XYZ file of C-alpha atoms in Angstrom:
211
model
C 0.130 -0.119 0.215
C 1.233 2.982 -0.770
C 2.021 5.764 2.029
C 1.233 9.654 1.885
C 2.961 12.075 3.826
C 1.078 14.500 6.709
C 2.686 17.385 3.829
C 1.075 15.386 0.698
C -2.305 15.067 2.508
C -2.217 18.535 4.020
C -1.711 19.760 0.113
C -4.401 18.022 -1.392
C -7.028 19.158 0.768
C -5.727 22.798 -0.197
C -5.889 21.592 -3.542
C -9.335 20.225 -3.314
C -10.333 23.181 -1.893
C -9.208 25.146 -4.466
C -10.730 23.287 -7.633
C -14.191 22.980 -5.746
C -14.740 26.809 -4.114
C -17.573 28.118 -4.642
C -18.819 31.595 -6.328
C -20.578 33.544 -4.203
C -22.652 34.336 -6.906
C -23.687 30.727 -6.996
C -23.989 30.768 -3.142
C -26.495 33.563 -3.066
C -29.911 33.295 -2.739
C -31.578 34.422 -6.261
C -34.854 34.689 -4.861
C -33.340 37.307 -2.825
C -31.343 39.179 -5.183
C -34.301 39.714 -7.607
C -36.700 40.886 -4.206
C -33.636 43.505 -3.571
C -33.564 44.166 -6.882
C -37.245 45.035 -7.176
C -37.395 47.332 -4.001
C -34.350 49.211 -5.271
C -36.531 49.763 -8.213
C -39.417 51.073 -6.420
C -41.454 48.624 -6.217
C -43.610 47.984 -2.700
C -42.649 45.750 -0.752
C -46.358 44.572 -0.329
C -46.057 43.507 -4.065
C -42.810 42.022 -3.932
C -43.389 39.388 -1.685
C -47.733 39.088 -2.904
C -47.894 35.386 -4.661
C -49.815 36.957 -7.911
C -51.384 34.159 -9.987
C -50.990 35.044 -13.617
C -54.246 34.107 -14.415
C -55.874 36.845 -12.744
C -53.798 39.058 -15.436
C -55.712 40.570 -18.266
C -54.548 38.568 -21.367
C -54.093 41.892 -22.979
C -51.570 43.745 -19.925
C -49.357 40.143 -20.137
C -48.877 40.484 -23.682
C -48.193 44.394 -24.030
C -44.544 43.532 -22.541
C -43.931 42.005 -26.357
C -45.995 45.143 -27.765
C -44.691 49.227 -28.354
C -46.528 51.545 -26.436
C -47.290 52.426 -23.414
C -49.840 50.384 -21.213
C -53.092 52.375 -18.905
C -54.569 50.406 -16.368
C -57.596 52.501 -15.236
C -60.897 51.816 -13.017
C -62.987 53.259 -10.739
C -62.828 51.539 -8.103
C -60.271 50.562 -5.964
C -59.050 47.567 -4.828
C -59.425 45.556 -8.256
C -55.415 45.339 -8.794
C -54.880 47.462 -10.982
C -51.077 48.342 -8.894
C -50.908 44.384 -8.500
C -50.834 43.791 -12.060
C -48.636 46.771 -12.363
C -46.275 44.751 -9.580
C -46.609 41.537 -11.863
C -45.206 43.603 -15.010
C -42.385 44.108 -12.832
C -41.755 40.532 -11.904
C -41.669 39.590 -15.364
C -39.406 42.277 -17.169
C -37.430 42.251 -14.318
C -36.085 39.347 -16.160
C -35.555 40.773 -19.640
C -35.489 44.668 -19.286
C -32.008 45.569 -17.902
C -33.727 49.449 -16.797
C -37.391 49.762 -15.183
C -38.538 52.010 -12.262
C -41.625 51.931 -10.353
C -42.869 55.302 -8.722
C -46.245 56.231 -7.264
C -47.581 59.354 -8.381
C -48.141 60.910 -5.104
C -44.893 60.572 -3.564
C -43.575 61.985 -7.163
C -44.821 64.907 -6.471
C -44.188 65.255 -2.894
C -40.472 64.403 -3.539
C -40.021 66.893 -6.397
C -42.238 69.319 -4.038
C -39.644 69.211 -1.962
C -37.112 70.513 -4.701
C -38.931 73.875 -5.377
C -39.331 74.785 -1.659
C -35.501 73.963 -1.197
C -32.802 76.962 -1.935
C -29.875 74.775 -2.409
C -28.270 71.359 -2.381
C -29.724 67.973 -2.756
C -31.664 66.786 -5.529
C -33.020 69.032 -8.434
C -36.582 68.845 -10.648
C -34.152 68.282 -13.763
C -32.753 65.219 -11.726
C -35.727 63.661 -10.857
C -36.901 63.866 -14.481
C -33.977 62.576 -16.260
C -33.869 59.664 -13.483
C -37.717 58.924 -14.718
C -36.854 59.404 -18.752
C -33.842 57.078 -18.513
C -35.228 53.951 -17.546
C -36.530 51.740 -20.657
C -40.230 51.092 -18.586
C -41.508 53.547 -15.852
C -44.427 52.417 -13.663
C -46.509 55.307 -13.006
C -49.413 53.824 -10.100
C -51.768 55.580 -8.933
C -51.800 58.685 -11.328
C -54.721 61.247 -9.986
C -54.262 60.551 -6.397
C -51.534 63.425 -6.445
C -52.512 66.927 -5.226
C -52.436 68.546 -8.775
C -51.017 72.412 -9.419
C -49.808 73.367 -12.169
C -46.594 73.174 -11.331
C -47.325 69.120 -11.147
C -48.878 68.862 -14.353
C -45.602 70.426 -15.915
C -43.856 68.075 -14.604
C -45.531 64.867 -15.119
C -45.515 66.204 -18.879
C -41.772 66.691 -18.681
C -41.465 63.044 -17.675
C -44.619 61.351 -20.003
C -43.370 63.785 -23.231
C -39.315 62.792 -22.437
C -40.064 59.169 -23.016
C -42.567 59.531 -25.581
C -40.233 61.426 -27.399
C -37.580 58.926 -26.992
C -39.499 55.546 -27.178
C -39.594 54.369 -23.868
C -42.828 52.688 -22.855
C -44.676 53.823 -19.525
C -47.209 51.751 -17.213
C -49.816 54.240 -15.682
C -52.421 52.988 -13.080
C -55.229 55.016 -12.183
C -59.041 55.119 -10.639
C -59.960 58.103 -13.581
C -61.832 56.870 -16.592
C -60.124 58.052 -19.776
C -62.210 61.043 -20.350
C -61.521 62.478 -16.464
C -57.763 62.227 -17.513
C -58.406 64.803 -20.786
C -60.500 66.567 -18.532
C -57.729 66.942 -15.811
C -54.721 66.622 -17.318
C -55.331 68.198 -20.832
C -54.235 66.602 -24.266
C -50.700 66.857 -24.624
C -50.107 64.776 -21.813
C -53.089 61.849 -22.280
C -52.330 61.760 -25.774
C -49.340 60.164 -24.709
C -50.166 58.202 -21.471
C -53.182 56.516 -24.485
C -50.749 55.551 -27.013
C -50.999 51.959 -26.589
C -52.578 49.288 -24.934
C -55.888 50.200 -21.768
C -57.169 47.810 -19.920
C -59.872 48.264 -17.818
C -60.970 47.110 -14.362
C -63.825 46.762 -12.230
C -65.980 44.755 -9.416
C -65.226 44.563 -5.700
C -62.406 46.346 -3.719
C -60.382 43.090 -2.811
C -58.946 44.673 0.174
C -61.812 44.648 2.156
C -62.447 41.284 3.533
C -66.427 39.922 4.706
C -67.409 37.358 7.044
């Protein structure tokens, strides 16, 4: 029987460790990494963790990601699944689209208003607009729930027109009907939002549970 010295045995273990070393990326949890990426890109935590049944998503919304143009998801009733659909699309496009962003319109206006009142320093309105124009896909959630003003209309137009001019797709969710959107935001904004697929939601509020 061949004898192996202690030193030879130690070297063999060293070589084995080097040959079979796992890369950190191989050891990482893909699900956790995906959730962290979605959070960084603005998807609310509730929707990151929510198990969404694809069958509950309208076919037109699911097929939108393979088409050109924007997607408008609307309906007067609350809690019918408009934001859920937007989050579902985020999870799908996260696998193929290199850049996207999810932002609530009320939060966007509050964030922008802070720049209007600030004297110097911090984020500027131009920087906010640029960050929202650049992504390949932008989700503007809950349009119409924000406090409207001439300044907020100018900001929304800058974002929507900037994206439309560069052929970048935008998903909009809202409780306003198309006619209400036109009345509130005018033709210049809505004609760009409407350039694509429109999906209407209706029904009972799924957030309310009855015994």
